[in-house]
PDB file of C-alpha atoms in Angstrom:
ATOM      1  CA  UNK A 286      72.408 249.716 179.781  1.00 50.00           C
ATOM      2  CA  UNK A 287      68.423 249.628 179.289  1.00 55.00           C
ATOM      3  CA  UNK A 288      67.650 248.277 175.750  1.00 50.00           C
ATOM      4  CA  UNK A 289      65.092 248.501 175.531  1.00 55.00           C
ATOM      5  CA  UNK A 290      65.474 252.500 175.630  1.00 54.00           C
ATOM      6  CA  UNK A 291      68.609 251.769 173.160  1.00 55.00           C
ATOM      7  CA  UNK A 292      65.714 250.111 170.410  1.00 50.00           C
ATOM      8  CA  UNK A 293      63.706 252.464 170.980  1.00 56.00           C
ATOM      9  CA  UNK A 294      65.777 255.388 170.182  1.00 53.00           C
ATOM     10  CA  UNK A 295      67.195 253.486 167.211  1.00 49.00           C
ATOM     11  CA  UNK A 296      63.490 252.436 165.796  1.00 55.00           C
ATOM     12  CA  UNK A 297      62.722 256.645 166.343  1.00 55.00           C
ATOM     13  CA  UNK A 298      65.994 256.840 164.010  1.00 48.00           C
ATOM     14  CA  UNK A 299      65.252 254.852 161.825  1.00 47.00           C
ATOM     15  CA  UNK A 300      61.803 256.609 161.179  1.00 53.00           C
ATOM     16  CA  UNK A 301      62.925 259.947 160.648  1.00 49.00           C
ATOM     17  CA  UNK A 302      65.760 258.907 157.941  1.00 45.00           C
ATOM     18  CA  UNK A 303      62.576 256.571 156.215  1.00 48.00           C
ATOM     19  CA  UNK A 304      61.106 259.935 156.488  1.00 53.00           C
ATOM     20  CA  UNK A 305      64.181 262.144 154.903  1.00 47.00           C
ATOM     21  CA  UNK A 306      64.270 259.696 152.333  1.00 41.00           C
ATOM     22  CA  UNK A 307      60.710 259.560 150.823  1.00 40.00           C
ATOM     23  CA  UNK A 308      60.198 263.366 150.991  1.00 49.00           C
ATOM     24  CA  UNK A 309      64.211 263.478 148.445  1.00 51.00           C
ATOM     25  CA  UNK A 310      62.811 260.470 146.363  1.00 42.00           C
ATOM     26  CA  UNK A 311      59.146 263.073 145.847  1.00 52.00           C
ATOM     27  CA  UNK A 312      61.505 266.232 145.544  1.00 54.00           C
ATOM     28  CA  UNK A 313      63.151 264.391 142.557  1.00 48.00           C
ATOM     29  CA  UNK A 314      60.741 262.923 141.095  1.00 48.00           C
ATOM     30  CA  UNK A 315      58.852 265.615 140.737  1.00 51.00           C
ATOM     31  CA  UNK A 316      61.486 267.988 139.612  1.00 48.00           C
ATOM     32  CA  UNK A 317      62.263 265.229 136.569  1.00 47.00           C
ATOM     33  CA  UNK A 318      58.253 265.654 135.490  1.00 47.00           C
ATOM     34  CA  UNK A 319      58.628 269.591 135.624  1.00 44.00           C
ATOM     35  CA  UNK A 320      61.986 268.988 133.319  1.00 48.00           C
ATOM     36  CA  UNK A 321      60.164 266.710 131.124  1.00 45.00           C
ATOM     37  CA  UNK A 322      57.257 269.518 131.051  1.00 46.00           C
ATOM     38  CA  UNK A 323      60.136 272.053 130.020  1.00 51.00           C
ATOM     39  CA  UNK A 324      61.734 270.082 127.573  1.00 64.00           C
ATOM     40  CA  UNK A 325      58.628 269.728 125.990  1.00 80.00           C
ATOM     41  CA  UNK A 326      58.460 271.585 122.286  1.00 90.00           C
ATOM     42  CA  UNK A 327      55.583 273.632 121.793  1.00 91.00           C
ATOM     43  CA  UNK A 328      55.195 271.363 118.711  1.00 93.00           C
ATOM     44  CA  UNK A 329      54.395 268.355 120.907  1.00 93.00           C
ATOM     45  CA  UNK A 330      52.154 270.540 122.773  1.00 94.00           C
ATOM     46  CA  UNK A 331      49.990 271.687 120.043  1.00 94.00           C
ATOM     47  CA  UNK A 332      50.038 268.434 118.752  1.00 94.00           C
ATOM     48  CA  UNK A 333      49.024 267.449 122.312  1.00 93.00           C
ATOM     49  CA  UNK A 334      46.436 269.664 122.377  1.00 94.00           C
ATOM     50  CA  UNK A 335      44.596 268.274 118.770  1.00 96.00           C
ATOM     51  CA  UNK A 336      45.676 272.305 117.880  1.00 96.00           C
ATOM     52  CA  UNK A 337      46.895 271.823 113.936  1.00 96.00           C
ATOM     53  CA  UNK A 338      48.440 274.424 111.713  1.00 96.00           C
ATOM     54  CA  UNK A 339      49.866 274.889 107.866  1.00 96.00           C
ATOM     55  CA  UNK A 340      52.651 275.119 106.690  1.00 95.00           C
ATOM     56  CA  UNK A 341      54.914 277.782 108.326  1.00 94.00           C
ATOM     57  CA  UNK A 342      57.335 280.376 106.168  1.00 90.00           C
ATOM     58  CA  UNK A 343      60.794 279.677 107.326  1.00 83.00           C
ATOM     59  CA  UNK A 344      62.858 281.612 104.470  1.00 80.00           C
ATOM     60  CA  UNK A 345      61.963 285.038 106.061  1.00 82.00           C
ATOM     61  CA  UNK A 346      64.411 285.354 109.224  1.00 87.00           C
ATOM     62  CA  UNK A 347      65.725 289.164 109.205  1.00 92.00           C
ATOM     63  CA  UNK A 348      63.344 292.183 108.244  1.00 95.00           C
ATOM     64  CA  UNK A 349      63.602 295.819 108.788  1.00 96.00           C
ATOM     65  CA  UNK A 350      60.744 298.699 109.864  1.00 95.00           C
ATOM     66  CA  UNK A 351      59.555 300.600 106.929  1.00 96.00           C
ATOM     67  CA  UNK A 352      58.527 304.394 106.666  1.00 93.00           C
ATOM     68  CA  UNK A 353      56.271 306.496 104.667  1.00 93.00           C
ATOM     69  CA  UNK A 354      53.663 309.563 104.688  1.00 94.00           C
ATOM     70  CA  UNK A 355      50.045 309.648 103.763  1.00 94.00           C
ATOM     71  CA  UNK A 356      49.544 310.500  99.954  1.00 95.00           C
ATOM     72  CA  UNK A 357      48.400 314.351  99.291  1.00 95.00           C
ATOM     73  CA  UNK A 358      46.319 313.959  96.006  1.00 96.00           C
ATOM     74  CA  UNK A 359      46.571 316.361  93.131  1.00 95.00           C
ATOM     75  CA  UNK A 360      44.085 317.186  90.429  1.00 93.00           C
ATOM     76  CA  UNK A 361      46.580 315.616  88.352  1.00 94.00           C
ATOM     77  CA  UNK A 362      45.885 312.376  89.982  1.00 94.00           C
ATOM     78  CA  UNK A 363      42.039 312.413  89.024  1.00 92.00           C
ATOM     79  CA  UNK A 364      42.540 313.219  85.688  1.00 92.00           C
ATOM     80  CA  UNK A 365      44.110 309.670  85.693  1.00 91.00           C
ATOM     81  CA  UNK A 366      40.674 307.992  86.121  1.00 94.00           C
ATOM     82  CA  UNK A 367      37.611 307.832  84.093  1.00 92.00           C
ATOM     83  CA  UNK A 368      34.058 307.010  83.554  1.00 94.00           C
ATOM     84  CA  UNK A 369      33.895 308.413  87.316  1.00 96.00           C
ATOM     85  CA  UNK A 370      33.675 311.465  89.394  1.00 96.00           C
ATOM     86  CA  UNK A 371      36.562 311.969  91.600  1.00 96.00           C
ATOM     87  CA  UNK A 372      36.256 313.875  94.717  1.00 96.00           C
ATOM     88  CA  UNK A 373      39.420 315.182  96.486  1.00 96.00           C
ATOM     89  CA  UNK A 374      38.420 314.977 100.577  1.00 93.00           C
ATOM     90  CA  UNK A 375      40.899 316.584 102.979  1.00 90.00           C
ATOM     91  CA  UNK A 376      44.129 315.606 100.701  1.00 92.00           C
ATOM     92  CA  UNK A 377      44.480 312.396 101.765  1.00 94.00           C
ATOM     93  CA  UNK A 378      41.235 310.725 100.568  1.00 96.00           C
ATOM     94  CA  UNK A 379      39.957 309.919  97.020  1.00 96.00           C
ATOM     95  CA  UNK A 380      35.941 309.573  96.455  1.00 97.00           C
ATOM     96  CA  UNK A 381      35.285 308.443  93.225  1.00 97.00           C
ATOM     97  CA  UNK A 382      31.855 307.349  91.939  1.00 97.00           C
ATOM     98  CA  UNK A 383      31.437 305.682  88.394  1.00 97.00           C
ATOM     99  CA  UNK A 384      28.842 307.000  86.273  1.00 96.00           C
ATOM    100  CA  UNK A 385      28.014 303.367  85.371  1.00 96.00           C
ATOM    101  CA  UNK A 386      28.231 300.098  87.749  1.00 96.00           C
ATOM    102  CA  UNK A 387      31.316 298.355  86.774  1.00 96.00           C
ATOM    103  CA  UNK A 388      31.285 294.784  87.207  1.00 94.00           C
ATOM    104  CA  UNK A 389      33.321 292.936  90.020  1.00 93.00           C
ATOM    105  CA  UNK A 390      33.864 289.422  90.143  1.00 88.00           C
ATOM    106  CA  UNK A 391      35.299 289.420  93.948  1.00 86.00           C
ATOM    107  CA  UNK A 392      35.962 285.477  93.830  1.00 85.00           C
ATOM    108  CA  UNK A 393      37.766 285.792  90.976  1.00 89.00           C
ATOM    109  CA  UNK A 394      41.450 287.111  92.063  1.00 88.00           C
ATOM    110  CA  UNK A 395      42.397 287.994  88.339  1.00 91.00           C
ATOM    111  CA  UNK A 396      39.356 289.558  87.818  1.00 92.00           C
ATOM    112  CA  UNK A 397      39.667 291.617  91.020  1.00 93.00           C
ATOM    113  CA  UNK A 398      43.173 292.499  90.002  1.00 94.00           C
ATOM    114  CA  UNK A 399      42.343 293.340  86.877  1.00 95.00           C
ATOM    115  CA  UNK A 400      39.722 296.101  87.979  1.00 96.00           C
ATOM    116  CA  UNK A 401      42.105 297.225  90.772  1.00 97.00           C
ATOM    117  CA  UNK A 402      44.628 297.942  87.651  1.00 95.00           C
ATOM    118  CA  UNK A 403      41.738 299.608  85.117  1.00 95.00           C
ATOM    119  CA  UNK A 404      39.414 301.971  87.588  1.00 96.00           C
ATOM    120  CA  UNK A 405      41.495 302.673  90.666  1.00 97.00           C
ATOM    121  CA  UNK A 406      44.840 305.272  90.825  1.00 97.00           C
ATOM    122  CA  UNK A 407      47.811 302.832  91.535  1.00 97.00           C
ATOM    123  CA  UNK A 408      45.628 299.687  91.671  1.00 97.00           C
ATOM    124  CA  UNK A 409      48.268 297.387  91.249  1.00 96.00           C
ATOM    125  CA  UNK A 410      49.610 298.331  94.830  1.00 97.00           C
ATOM    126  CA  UNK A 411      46.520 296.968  96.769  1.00 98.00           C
ATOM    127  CA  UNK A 412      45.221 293.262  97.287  1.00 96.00           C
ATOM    128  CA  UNK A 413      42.126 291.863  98.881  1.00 96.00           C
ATOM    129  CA  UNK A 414      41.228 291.731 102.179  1.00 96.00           C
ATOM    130  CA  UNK A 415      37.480 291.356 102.354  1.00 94.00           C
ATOM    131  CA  UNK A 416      34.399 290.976 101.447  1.00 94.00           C
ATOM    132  CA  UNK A 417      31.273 292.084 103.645  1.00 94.00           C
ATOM    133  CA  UNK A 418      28.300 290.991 102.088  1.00 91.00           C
ATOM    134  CA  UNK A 419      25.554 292.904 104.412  1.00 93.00           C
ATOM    135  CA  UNK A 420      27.448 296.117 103.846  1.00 94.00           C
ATOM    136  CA  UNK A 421      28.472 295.992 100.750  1.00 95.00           C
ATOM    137  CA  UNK A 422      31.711 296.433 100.842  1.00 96.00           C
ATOM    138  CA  UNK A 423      35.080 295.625  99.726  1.00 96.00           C
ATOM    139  CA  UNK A 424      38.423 296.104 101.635  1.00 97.00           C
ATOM    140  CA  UNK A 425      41.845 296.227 100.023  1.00 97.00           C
ATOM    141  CA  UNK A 426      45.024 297.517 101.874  1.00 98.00           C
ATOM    142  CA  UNK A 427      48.089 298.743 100.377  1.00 98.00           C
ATOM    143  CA  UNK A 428      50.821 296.282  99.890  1.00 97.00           C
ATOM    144  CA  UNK A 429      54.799 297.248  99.786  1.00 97.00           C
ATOM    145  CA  UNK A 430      57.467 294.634  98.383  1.00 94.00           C
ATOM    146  CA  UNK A 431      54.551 291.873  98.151  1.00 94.00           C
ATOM    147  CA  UNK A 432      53.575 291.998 101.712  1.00 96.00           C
ATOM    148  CA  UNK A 433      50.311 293.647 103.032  1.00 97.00           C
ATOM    149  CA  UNK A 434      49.964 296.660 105.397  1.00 97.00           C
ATOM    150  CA  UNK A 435      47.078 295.306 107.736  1.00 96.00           C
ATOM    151  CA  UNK A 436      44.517 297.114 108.984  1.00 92.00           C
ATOM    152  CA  UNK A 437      45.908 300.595 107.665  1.00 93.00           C
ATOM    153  CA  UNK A 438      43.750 303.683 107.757  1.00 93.00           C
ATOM    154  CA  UNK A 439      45.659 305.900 105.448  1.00 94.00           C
ATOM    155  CA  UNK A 440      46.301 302.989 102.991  1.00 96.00           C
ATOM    156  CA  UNK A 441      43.264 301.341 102.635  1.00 97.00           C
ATOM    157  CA  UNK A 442      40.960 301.561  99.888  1.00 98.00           C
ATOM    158  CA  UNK A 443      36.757 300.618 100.367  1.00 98.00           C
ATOM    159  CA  UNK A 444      34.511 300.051  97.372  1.00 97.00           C
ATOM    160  CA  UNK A 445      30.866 300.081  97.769  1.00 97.00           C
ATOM    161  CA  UNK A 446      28.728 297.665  95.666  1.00 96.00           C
ATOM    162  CA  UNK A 447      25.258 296.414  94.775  1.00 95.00           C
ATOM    163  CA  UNK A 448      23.471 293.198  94.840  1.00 92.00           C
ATOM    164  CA  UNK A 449      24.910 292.269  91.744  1.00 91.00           C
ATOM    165  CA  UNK A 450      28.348 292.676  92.856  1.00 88.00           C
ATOM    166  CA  UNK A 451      28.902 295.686  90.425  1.00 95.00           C
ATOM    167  CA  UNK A 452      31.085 298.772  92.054  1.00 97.00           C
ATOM    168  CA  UNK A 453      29.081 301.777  92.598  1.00 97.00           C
ATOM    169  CA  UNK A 454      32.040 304.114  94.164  1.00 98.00           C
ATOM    170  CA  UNK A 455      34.879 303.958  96.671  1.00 98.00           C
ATOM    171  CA  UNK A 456      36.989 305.546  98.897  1.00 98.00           C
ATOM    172  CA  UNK A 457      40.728 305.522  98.745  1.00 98.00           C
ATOM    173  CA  UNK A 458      43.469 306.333 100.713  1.00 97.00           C
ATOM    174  CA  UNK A 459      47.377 305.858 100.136  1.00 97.00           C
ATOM    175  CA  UNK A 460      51.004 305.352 101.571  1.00 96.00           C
ATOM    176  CA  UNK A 461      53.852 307.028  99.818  1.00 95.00           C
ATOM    177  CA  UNK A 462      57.517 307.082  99.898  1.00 94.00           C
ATOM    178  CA  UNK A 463      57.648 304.208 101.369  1.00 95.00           C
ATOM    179  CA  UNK A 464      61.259 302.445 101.924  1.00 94.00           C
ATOM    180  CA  UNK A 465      62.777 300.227 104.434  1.00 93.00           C
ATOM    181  CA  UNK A 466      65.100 301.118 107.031  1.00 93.00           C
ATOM    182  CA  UNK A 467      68.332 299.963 106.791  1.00 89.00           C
ATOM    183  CA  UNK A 468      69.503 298.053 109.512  1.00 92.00           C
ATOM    184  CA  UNK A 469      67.844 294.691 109.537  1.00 93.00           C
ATOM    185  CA  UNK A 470      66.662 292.746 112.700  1.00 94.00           C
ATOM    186  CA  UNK A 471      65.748 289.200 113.667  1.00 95.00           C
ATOM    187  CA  UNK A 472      62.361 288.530 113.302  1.00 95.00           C
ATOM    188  CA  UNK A 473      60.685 285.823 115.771  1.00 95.00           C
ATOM    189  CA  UNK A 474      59.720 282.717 113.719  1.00 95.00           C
ATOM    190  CA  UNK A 475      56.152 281.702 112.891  1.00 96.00           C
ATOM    191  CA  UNK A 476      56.214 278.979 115.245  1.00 96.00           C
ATOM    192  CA  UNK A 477      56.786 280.965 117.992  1.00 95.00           C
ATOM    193  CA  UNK A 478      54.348 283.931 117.200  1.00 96.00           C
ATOM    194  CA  UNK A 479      51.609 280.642 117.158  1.00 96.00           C
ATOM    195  CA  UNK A 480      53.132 279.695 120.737  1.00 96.00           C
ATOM    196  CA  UNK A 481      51.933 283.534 121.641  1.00 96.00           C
ATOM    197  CA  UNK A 482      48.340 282.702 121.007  1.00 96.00           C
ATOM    198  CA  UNK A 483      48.691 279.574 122.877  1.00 95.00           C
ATOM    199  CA  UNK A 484      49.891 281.206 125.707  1.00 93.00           C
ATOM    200  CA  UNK A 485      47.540 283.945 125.780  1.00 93.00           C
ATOM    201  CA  UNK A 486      44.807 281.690 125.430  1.00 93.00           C
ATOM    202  CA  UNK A 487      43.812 283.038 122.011  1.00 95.00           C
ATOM    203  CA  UNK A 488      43.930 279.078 120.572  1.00 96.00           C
ATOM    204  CA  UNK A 489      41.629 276.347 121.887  1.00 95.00           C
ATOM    205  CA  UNK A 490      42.061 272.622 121.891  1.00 95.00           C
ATOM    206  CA  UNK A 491      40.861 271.349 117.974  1.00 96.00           C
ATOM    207  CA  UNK A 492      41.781 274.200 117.166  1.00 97.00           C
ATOM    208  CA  UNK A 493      43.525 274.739 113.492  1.00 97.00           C
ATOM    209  CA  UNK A 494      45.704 277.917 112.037  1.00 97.00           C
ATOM    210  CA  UNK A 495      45.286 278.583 108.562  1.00 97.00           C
ATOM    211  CA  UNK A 496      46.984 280.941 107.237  1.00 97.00           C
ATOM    212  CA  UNK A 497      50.223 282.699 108.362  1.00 97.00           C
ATOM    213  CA  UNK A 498      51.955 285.433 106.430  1.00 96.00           C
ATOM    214  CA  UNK A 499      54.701 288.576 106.896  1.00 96.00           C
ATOM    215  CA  UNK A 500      53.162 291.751 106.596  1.00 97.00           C
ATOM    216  CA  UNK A 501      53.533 294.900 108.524  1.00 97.00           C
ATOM    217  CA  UNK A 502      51.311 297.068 110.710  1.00 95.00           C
ATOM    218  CA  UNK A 503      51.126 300.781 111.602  1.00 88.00           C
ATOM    219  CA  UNK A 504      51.311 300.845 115.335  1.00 75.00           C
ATOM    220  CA  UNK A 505      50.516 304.781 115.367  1.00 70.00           C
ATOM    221  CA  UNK A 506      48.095 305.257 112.838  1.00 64.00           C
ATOM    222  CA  UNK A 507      46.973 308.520 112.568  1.00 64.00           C
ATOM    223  CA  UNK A 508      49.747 310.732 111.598  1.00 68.00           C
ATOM    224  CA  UNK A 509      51.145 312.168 108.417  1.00 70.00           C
ATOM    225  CA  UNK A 510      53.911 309.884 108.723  1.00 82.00           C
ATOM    226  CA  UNK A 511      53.850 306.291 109.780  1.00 89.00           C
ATOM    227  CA  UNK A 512      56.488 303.833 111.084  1.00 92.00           C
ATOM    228  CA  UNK A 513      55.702 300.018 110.194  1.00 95.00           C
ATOM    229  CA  UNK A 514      57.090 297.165 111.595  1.00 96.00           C
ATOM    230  CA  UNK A 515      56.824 293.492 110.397  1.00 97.00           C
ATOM    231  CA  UNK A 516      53.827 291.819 111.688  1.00 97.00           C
ATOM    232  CA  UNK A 517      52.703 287.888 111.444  1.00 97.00           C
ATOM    233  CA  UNK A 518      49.448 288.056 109.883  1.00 97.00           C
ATOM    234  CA  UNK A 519      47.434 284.609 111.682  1.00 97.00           C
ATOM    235  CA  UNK A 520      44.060 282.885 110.692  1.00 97.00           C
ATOM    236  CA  UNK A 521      42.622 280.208 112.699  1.00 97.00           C
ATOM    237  CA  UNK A 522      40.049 278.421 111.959  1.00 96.00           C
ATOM    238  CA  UNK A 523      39.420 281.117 109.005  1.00 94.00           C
ATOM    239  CA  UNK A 524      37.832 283.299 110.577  1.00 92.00           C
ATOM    240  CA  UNK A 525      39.542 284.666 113.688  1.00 94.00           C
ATOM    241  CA  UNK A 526      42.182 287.090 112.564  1.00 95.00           C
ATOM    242  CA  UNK A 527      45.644 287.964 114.930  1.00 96.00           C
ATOM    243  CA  UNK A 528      48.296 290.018 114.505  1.00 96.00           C
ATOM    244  CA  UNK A 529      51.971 289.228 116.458  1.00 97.00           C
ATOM    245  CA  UNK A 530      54.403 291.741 115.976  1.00 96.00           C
ATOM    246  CA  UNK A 531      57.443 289.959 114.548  1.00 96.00           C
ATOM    247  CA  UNK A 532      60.446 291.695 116.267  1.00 95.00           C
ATOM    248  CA  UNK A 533      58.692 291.364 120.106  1.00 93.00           C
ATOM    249  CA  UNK A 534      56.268 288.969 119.788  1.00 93.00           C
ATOM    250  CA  UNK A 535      53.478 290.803 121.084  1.00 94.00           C
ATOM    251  CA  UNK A 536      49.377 290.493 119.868  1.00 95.00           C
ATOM    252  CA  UNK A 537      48.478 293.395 118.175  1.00 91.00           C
ATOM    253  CA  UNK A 538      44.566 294.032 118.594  1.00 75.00           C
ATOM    254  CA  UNK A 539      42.616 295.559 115.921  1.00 55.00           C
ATOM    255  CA  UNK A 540      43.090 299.159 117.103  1.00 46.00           C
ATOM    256  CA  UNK A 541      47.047 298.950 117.291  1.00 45.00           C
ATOM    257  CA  UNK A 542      46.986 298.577 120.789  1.00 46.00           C
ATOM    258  CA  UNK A 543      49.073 295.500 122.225  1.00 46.00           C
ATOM    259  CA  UNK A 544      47.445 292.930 124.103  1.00 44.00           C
ATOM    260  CA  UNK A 545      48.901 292.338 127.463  1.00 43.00           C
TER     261      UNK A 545
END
């Protein structure tokens, strides 16, 4: 018997088994990290990432798509309003234009309401969106059972003012017969329409989300009739504004379209 072979063999062994079992012990190591990484809640990994956000609606956990048409106005509606001149453009559009400037306070939410409610046909069914101070404008949208419809053309109204923040004329469009569909769905929590920006990149790192809200959005927007479905409205930082659509969790981009 040569031995010396024998040891040899056995020390060539013995390598290739020290060999076997390093590469298992990386193999499993490493696939305990990527469960770690997994089991990781996208909580910790905002948190992680300095990214901060307000408190999140959790009552809200079923909602349903909505219908309605674009309002045809009648003369009947114009007689409604005065101390302007109402203009009736294509149907669908009111143009009014006070004879004097009416002051509005746009800071002032009651104040704001309460001219919405005096001057404006159905005022009480829109709410502020914004203010641009280089145009000269301010943008309401419609809102049905206390939630907004974002970014609607045919329910938005615009009113033009001056330096002095006094209301020279507007523009006004309007959703009618509006009503809920019946059947109900599950809606995808706030959290997880956040985790959608974070995964499209849409937050950074110090980032901080604040303001979150149920809403709905016209997908298709210009038709007679319009289909909405629920929509997470989302600030961040308060300036960038995103839209998720609630039942598929998809970004909406300003024009409808959804973000791949």
């Amino acid at each position: 018997m040569d031995w010396n072979k024998t040891k040899t063999i056995f020390i060539i062994v013995f390598l290739v088994l020290d060999c076997f079992l390093v590469y298992q012990f990386m193999e499993k190591r490493n696939s305990s990290q990527l469960d770690v990484i997994l089991e990781t809640t996208i909580e910790e990994q905002l948190e992680a990432n300095g990214i901060t956000y307000v408190e999140l609606p959790k009552e809200v956990t079923k909602a349903a798509y909505v219908s309605g048409k674009s309002r045809s106005f009648t003369a009947a509606d114009t007689k409604q309003l005065s101390g302007q001149r109402v203009e009736i453009k294509g149907e669908t559009k009111l143009k009014g234009t006070f004879t004097h400037p009416v002051a509005l306070n746009v800071e002032d939410p009651y104040q704001l309401r309460e001219f919405l409610q005096r001057h404006i046909l159905n005022g009480e069914q829109y709410a502020f969106w914004s203010f641009d101070k280089q145009e000269g404008t301010v943008t309401c949208y419609q809102v049905y059972d206390g939630k907004m419809i974002y970014g609607n053309e045919n329910s938005k109204l615009v009113i033009h003012v001056n330096e002095q923040k006094e209301a020279l004329s507007y523009e006004q469009t309007m959703l009618d017969d509006l009503e809920k569909y019946e059947r109900k769905q599950d809606i995808v929590p706030a959290i997880k329409a956040i985790e959608t920006l974070y995964r499209k990149g849409h937050l950074q790192p110090g980032d901080r989300v604040t303001k979150v809200e149920l809403g709905y959005y016209g997908l298709v927007q210009f038709t007679a009739s319009q289909v909405l479905t629920p929509t997470w409205h989302i600030v961040v930082n308060r300036k960038e504004d995103y839209f998720v659509n609630a039942f598929e969790g998809q970004v909406i981009n300003e024009q409808g379209n959804v973000l791949e």
